[in-house]
């Protein structure tokens, strides 16, 4: 074949193919028709070659345009079940909605945004879309465009919008909103028994229920609750300082009125200063208060009181007192079972059996500030109170009428019941007047990377197994009328909470404004949960983790000045041992107001280990409870205290503090704490105390008050006393019904106060120890000198080690000692006993006893005999001189 022939053949073939392609394109175009609205389909006929149509809208132009196909699935049955998605044309054929990449749009089913009259139609359209995607497409996506889709509450009924399995509802983030026409009694959306379901990129203004669901998800969803607004507190503008200093100002001692003349109190601007002297009050526990005039309130309102940082200064403050009165100015019970009954304490957990801690029904209140002195503290301490830092708020809007009998946290905006492997991720919760999410008996579910704002309660996990609530930002602060944000002191609600959970991980959350940051009660000692790396800024409790085995690590907790617990764990169980480990936690009160509060509070039935970390609290660590067994172990913690560093009652304690020092010395009146750095008084003497403090600044208080303990070991190699105290630095009282062992080792007082003698370093009390008791001393130093034996009523023979046994006589009239004769006297040397030998006796005049034989021995408890013998053949005249006697007990 020639080249020309080949060229002509190829040209002919190309022309034929082009014609065929044009014919195919024409045929295809003839098979797809276009009509304005899908609602007009019943009035339209099509050529039999057409199998697909395109609409410009569903019922209105530009809204819900879609493609429809005529195939084997488009039947009269489908049209009967889904009239919004399948219709018969005028030529008798049926046409159904054609999904695009497995997705259909709600608008294609008749949903219309931004039209409040379409609530009933929108519910029907969404139900049709959900049914169609599930039954016809075997799963897929229902998309919603931008705008507010009103859903009629009556049309939703008790079932709401039921989402079937394998269906995803997806909106446009930030612009798609589902909202009920009114607040329904039941859920707006329900997912019951359906699996592989997801809701994404939609704002939901109603409640949602997931029940018996697996592999469901809520992603990038905004959830808006039922609070009417962000402002829930009103600033009263009450100037508290103006009610002090006038004719209505009174004085009291916490039990009754006094004339105010036996303690110091001055007012300069808004700052009140109070002092107490030792001459008036002796060495008893006492408080003295300056009391304001009546402060008027509205008995119909609820109030909370805030003590801002800077309220308290100086040293020796008592807890401020708030008392309530009715319209006749008679005492009004606060409902908190306090003494007196009208005393209101802002950090109480509840009142009158409610979940509130608010001032209610009061027509007047008084505020009292003052000083407290314990029998172990210094005299003359001055406490200052800046009364302008006391702010009184009233509850407003929803919070003013919120029911208080049942917790609003018991209900939920999003509830998961008996769900497995569900994910809530990257969601926003706003204005929720209940729990934002509540997990009930769920397994392996997670809430992550979500945010909560202006709401009552965050997330709860009840009866869960292996659930994870991590990496969330939960801010429960509410706005004031002045534009500030404050924590919710009025309601006892939580950032995270729950009961009966096991294997849970509650970590890396940021929580602000909750009255209780995290509170979980597993209620089973075998249940093990983790709470770590959380950052919590709470009102009354950072974490309450009880009745379970907890690992609590590297949390950062900040509490308001009225805080009660930094971390509370693990709780008591009457049968089983419970353990918990708290490692590397940083716990700080934002400031002290004088109220009682505990950095870590534990009731030890099993073992509680506190490892490292830093705690600044009125009481750094408390071992709470009575008549329990178990052990608390503290290792390497640094503490700053107001009243006490370690408060122990029952269970053994083995503690090593890296450092303890005062922050603002304050003494909550009425507590059982003694005001010393270490207070340990178990009810059962079998519970031992082993304590080492590497660095200690006791400030203006004694170091220890220890009683009824059969085994005490104290080591404090670096004690830096800051001032005079009225009692011994170390005080240990013997148990009355059992022998005890006391070991005092390397207690080193560096630069002790000049006005305190060495004998004040330690007292063993006035109780006579039981037979078999022992005291061991080793390496204890006052300044640069060995310390004497502890004072107390005990047989000195039970003391061993290296106490300094010293005595002194200023004018020993020795006179003349005959040849071969001797002179004898008895000196007081505290701690001496009949077994002591080898004393060093030195005269006040050097060399005065040269050539004489000087001997000294213990002749009785606290007494030594000094004998000076003249071995020469002639008499020796010594005259009158002073004698020092020093000895150490052989170990």
Short mmCIF file of N, CA, C and O in Angstrom, two decimals, residues 312 540 557-567 585-601 614-622 637-647 657 659-668 676-677:
data_model
loop_
_atom_site.label_atom_id
_atom_site.label_comp_id
_atom_site.label_asym_id
_atom_site.label_seq_id
_atom_site.Cartn_x
_atom_site.Cartn_y
_atom_site.Cartn_z
N UNK A 312 -4.98 38.96 103.08
CA UNK A 312 -4.35 38.56 104.34
C UNK A 312 -2.85 38.85 104.29
O UNK A 312 -2.18 38.58 103.30
N UNK A 540 -12.81 25.11 95.37
CA UNK A 540 -12.76 24.44 96.67
C UNK A 540 -11.89 23.18 96.68
O UNK A 540 -11.30 22.86 97.69
N UNK A 557 -2.06 22.37 90.25
CA UNK A 557 -3.35 22.72 90.84
C UNK A 557 -3.23 24.05 91.56
O UNK A 557 -2.34 24.26 92.38
N UNK A 558 -4.16 24.94 91.26
CA UNK A 558 -4.25 26.24 91.92
C UNK A 558 -5.64 26.38 92.52
O UNK A 558 -6.63 26.03 91.88
N UNK A 559 -5.70 26.85 93.76
CA UNK A 559 -6.97 27.00 94.46
C UNK A 559 -7.15 28.44 94.93
O UNK A 559 -6.17 29.14 95.23
N UNK A 560 -8.41 28.86 95.02
CA UNK A 560 -8.70 30.18 95.56
C UNK A 560 -8.38 30.20 97.05
O UNK A 560 -8.11 29.15 97.66
N UNK A 561 -8.42 31.36 97.66
CA UNK A 561 -8.00 31.50 99.05
C UNK A 561 -8.91 30.74 100.03
O UNK A 561 -8.54 30.54 101.18
N UNK A 562 -10.10 30.33 99.58
CA UNK A 562 -10.99 29.55 100.42
C UNK A 562 -10.95 28.07 100.08
O UNK A 562 -11.83 27.30 100.48
N UNK A 563 -9.94 27.64 99.36
CA UNK A 563 -9.84 26.24 98.94
C UNK A 563 -9.82 25.29 100.11
O UNK A 563 -9.30 25.59 101.19
N UNK A 564 -10.36 24.09 99.90
CA UNK A 564 -10.44 23.08 100.96
C UNK A 564 -9.44 21.94 100.73
O UNK A 564 -8.73 21.54 101.64
N UNK A 565 -9.39 21.40 99.50
CA UNK A 565 -8.49 20.29 99.19
C UNK A 565 -7.73 20.58 97.90
O UNK A 565 -8.34 20.95 96.88
N UNK A 566 -6.41 20.37 97.93
CA UNK A 566 -5.67 20.34 96.68
C UNK A 566 -5.92 19.01 95.99
O UNK A 566 -6.48 18.94 94.90
N UNK A 567 -5.51 17.92 96.66
CA UNK A 567 -5.81 16.55 96.21
C UNK A 567 -6.32 15.77 97.41
O UNK A 567 -5.65 15.73 98.45
N UNK A 585 3.36 16.45 91.90
CA UNK A 585 2.26 17.41 91.76
C UNK A 585 2.64 18.77 92.36
O UNK A 585 3.29 18.84 93.41
N UNK A 586 2.23 19.82 91.69
CA UNK A 586 2.42 21.18 92.20
C UNK A 586 1.05 21.72 92.60
O UNK A 586 0.15 21.84 91.77
N UNK A 587 0.89 22.01 93.90
CA UNK A 587 -0.40 22.43 94.46
C UNK A 587 -0.19 23.76 95.17
O UNK A 587 0.65 23.86 96.08
N UNK A 588 -0.95 24.77 94.77
CA UNK A 588 -0.76 26.09 95.38
C UNK A 588 -2.09 26.78 95.62
O UNK A 588 -2.94 26.81 94.72
N UNK A 589 -2.28 27.32 96.82
CA UNK A 589 -3.36 28.27 97.07
C UNK A 589 -2.92 29.60 96.44
O UNK A 589 -1.78 30.03 96.62
N UNK A 590 -3.83 30.23 95.71
CA UNK A 590 -3.47 31.51 95.09
C UNK A 590 -3.08 32.53 96.16
O UNK A 590 -2.24 33.40 95.93
N UNK A 591 -3.68 32.43 97.32
CA UNK A 591 -3.34 33.23 98.48
C UNK A 591 -4.05 32.61 99.67
O UNK A 591 -4.94 31.76 99.51
N UNK A 592 -3.66 33.00 100.87
CA UNK A 592 -4.32 32.50 102.07
C UNK A 592 -5.31 33.54 102.57
O UNK A 592 -5.03 34.74 102.57
N UNK A 593 -6.48 33.07 102.99
CA UNK A 593 -7.45 33.96 103.62
C UNK A 593 -7.62 33.64 105.09
O UNK A 593 -8.33 34.34 105.80
N UNK A 594 -6.97 32.59 105.56
CA UNK A 594 -7.11 32.16 106.95
C UNK A 594 -7.96 30.92 107.11
O UNK A 594 -8.00 30.32 108.18
N UNK A 595 -8.66 30.52 106.03
CA UNK A 595 -9.49 29.32 106.10
C UNK A 595 -8.63 28.06 106.12
O UNK A 595 -7.51 28.03 105.60
N UNK A 596 -9.19 27.01 106.70
CA UNK A 596 -8.51 25.73 106.73
C UNK A 596 -8.52 25.11 105.35
O UNK A 596 -9.54 25.13 104.65
N UNK A 597 -7.40 24.56 104.92
CA UNK A 597 -7.31 23.89 103.63
C UNK A 597 -6.13 22.93 103.63
O UNK A 597 -5.12 23.16 104.29
N UNK A 598 -6.24 21.84 102.88
CA UNK A 598 -5.24 20.78 102.89
C UNK A 598 -4.68 20.56 101.48
O UNK A 598 -5.43 20.29 100.55
N UNK A 599 -3.35 20.69 101.35
CA UNK A 599 -2.73 20.45 100.05
C UNK A 599 -3.01 19.04 99.55
O UNK A 599 -3.52 18.86 98.44
N UNK A 600 -2.68 18.04 100.36
CA UNK A 600 -3.06 16.65 100.11
C UNK A 600 -3.71 16.12 101.37
O UNK A 600 -3.15 16.25 102.46
N UNK A 601 -4.90 15.55 101.22
CA UNK A 601 -5.61 14.95 102.35
C UNK A 601 -5.89 13.50 102.01
O UNK A 601 -6.49 13.21 100.98
N UNK A 614 5.62 20.13 94.89
CA UNK A 614 5.62 21.34 95.71
C UNK A 614 4.19 21.62 96.14
O UNK A 614 3.27 21.58 95.32
N UNK A 615 4.00 21.92 97.44
CA UNK A 615 2.67 22.20 97.97
C UNK A 615 2.71 23.46 98.81
O UNK A 615 3.49 23.55 99.76
N UNK A 616 1.88 24.44 98.45
CA UNK A 616 1.67 25.63 99.28
C UNK A 616 0.23 25.61 99.72
O UNK A 616 -0.69 25.78 98.89
N UNK A 617 0.00 25.40 101.01
CA UNK A 617 -1.36 25.25 101.52
C UNK A 617 -1.38 25.61 102.99
O UNK A 617 -0.34 25.54 103.67
N UNK A 618 -2.56 25.98 103.53
CA UNK A 618 -2.64 26.20 104.99
C UNK A 618 -2.12 25.00 105.77
O UNK A 618 -1.38 25.15 106.73
N UNK A 619 -2.53 23.79 105.36
CA UNK A 619 -1.95 22.55 105.87
C UNK A 619 -1.40 21.79 104.67
O UNK A 619 -2.15 21.46 103.75
N UNK A 620 -0.12 21.53 104.64
CA UNK A 620 0.51 20.95 103.45
C UNK A 620 -0.04 19.56 103.17
O UNK A 620 -0.55 19.28 102.09
N UNK A 621 0.05 18.65 104.15
CA UNK A 621 -0.43 17.28 103.97
C UNK A 621 -1.18 16.86 105.23
O UNK A 621 -0.70 17.07 106.35
N UNK A 622 -2.33 16.25 105.04
CA UNK A 622 -3.12 15.72 106.14
C UNK A 622 -3.32 14.22 105.96
O UNK A 622 -3.70 13.76 104.89
N UNK A 637 9.11 15.91 99.16
CA UNK A 637 8.17 16.99 98.90
C UNK A 637 8.67 18.30 99.53
O UNK A 637 9.24 18.31 100.62
N UNK A 638 8.44 19.41 98.83
CA UNK A 638 8.71 20.74 99.34
C UNK A 638 7.38 21.39 99.71
O UNK A 638 6.43 21.36 98.92
N UNK A 639 7.29 21.95 100.92
CA UNK A 639 6.03 22.51 101.36
C UNK A 639 6.17 23.92 101.91
O UNK A 639 7.19 24.26 102.54
N UNK A 640 5.14 24.75 101.68
CA UNK A 640 5.00 26.06 102.31
C UNK A 640 3.66 26.07 103.02
O UNK A 640 2.64 25.78 102.40
N UNK A 641 3.64 26.40 104.31
CA UNK A 641 2.45 26.21 105.12
C UNK A 641 1.98 27.52 105.73
O UNK A 641 2.71 28.51 105.80
N UNK A 642 0.71 27.50 106.14
CA UNK A 642 0.16 28.61 106.90
C UNK A 642 0.08 28.25 108.36
O UNK A 642 0.56 28.96 109.24
N UNK A 643 -0.52 27.10 108.65
CA UNK A 643 -0.68 26.63 110.02
C UNK A 643 0.23 25.45 110.31
O UNK A 643 1.00 25.46 111.26
N UNK A 644 0.14 24.43 109.47
CA UNK A 644 0.78 23.15 109.75
C UNK A 644 1.27 22.53 108.44
O UNK A 644 0.61 22.65 107.41
N UNK A 645 2.42 21.86 108.50
CA UNK A 645 2.93 21.17 107.32
C UNK A 645 2.41 19.75 107.23
O UNK A 645 2.03 19.28 106.16
N UNK A 646 2.40 19.04 108.35
CA UNK A 646 1.93 17.65 108.36
C UNK A 646 0.99 17.47 109.53
O UNK A 646 1.38 17.62 110.69
N UNK A 647 -0.27 17.13 109.23
CA UNK A 647 -1.28 16.89 110.25
C UNK A 647 -1.66 15.42 110.15
O UNK A 647 -2.23 14.97 109.16
N UNK A 657 10.66 15.24 103.98
CA UNK A 657 10.41 16.49 103.27
C UNK A 657 11.75 17.08 102.83
O UNK A 657 12.69 17.17 103.63
N UNK A 659 12.04 20.24 101.98
CA UNK A 659 12.07 21.54 102.65
C UNK A 659 10.67 21.89 103.12
O UNK A 659 9.68 21.57 102.45
N UNK A 660 10.60 22.57 104.26
CA UNK A 660 9.35 23.12 104.78
C UNK A 660 9.61 24.53 105.27
O UNK A 660 10.60 24.78 105.98
N UNK A 661 8.73 25.45 104.88
CA UNK A 661 8.89 26.84 105.30
C UNK A 661 7.52 27.51 105.35
O UNK A 661 6.59 27.10 104.65
N UNK A 662 7.36 28.57 106.12
CA UNK A 662 6.07 29.25 106.21
C UNK A 662 5.81 30.12 104.99
O UNK A 662 6.74 30.61 104.35
N UNK A 663 4.52 30.31 104.67
CA UNK A 663 4.11 31.24 103.62
C UNK A 663 3.49 32.47 104.29
O UNK A 663 4.13 33.50 104.43
N UNK A 664 2.25 32.37 104.72
CA UNK A 664 1.63 33.38 105.57
C UNK A 664 1.08 32.65 106.78
O UNK A 664 0.20 31.80 106.64
N UNK A 665 1.60 32.93 107.96
CA UNK A 665 1.17 32.22 109.15
C UNK A 665 -0.27 32.60 109.49
O UNK A 665 -0.59 33.76 109.74
N UNK A 666 -1.14 31.59 109.48
CA UNK A 666 -2.53 31.81 109.83
C UNK A 666 -3.04 30.55 110.52
O UNK A 666 -2.60 29.45 110.23
N UNK A 667 -3.99 30.73 111.45
CA UNK A 667 -4.42 29.63 112.30
C UNK A 667 -5.93 29.53 112.29
O UNK A 667 -6.61 30.29 112.99
N UNK A 668 -6.48 28.61 111.49
CA UNK A 668 -7.95 28.46 111.46
C UNK A 668 -8.49 28.06 112.82
O UNK A 668 -8.23 26.96 113.30
N UNK A 676 1.41 23.85 115.09
CA UNK A 676 2.81 23.52 114.93
C UNK A 676 3.08 23.03 113.51
O UNK A 676 2.17 22.72 112.76
N UNK A 677 4.36 22.93 113.15
CA UNK A 677 4.71 22.47 111.80
C UNK A 677 4.27 21.02 111.61
O UNK A 677 3.71 20.65 110.58
#
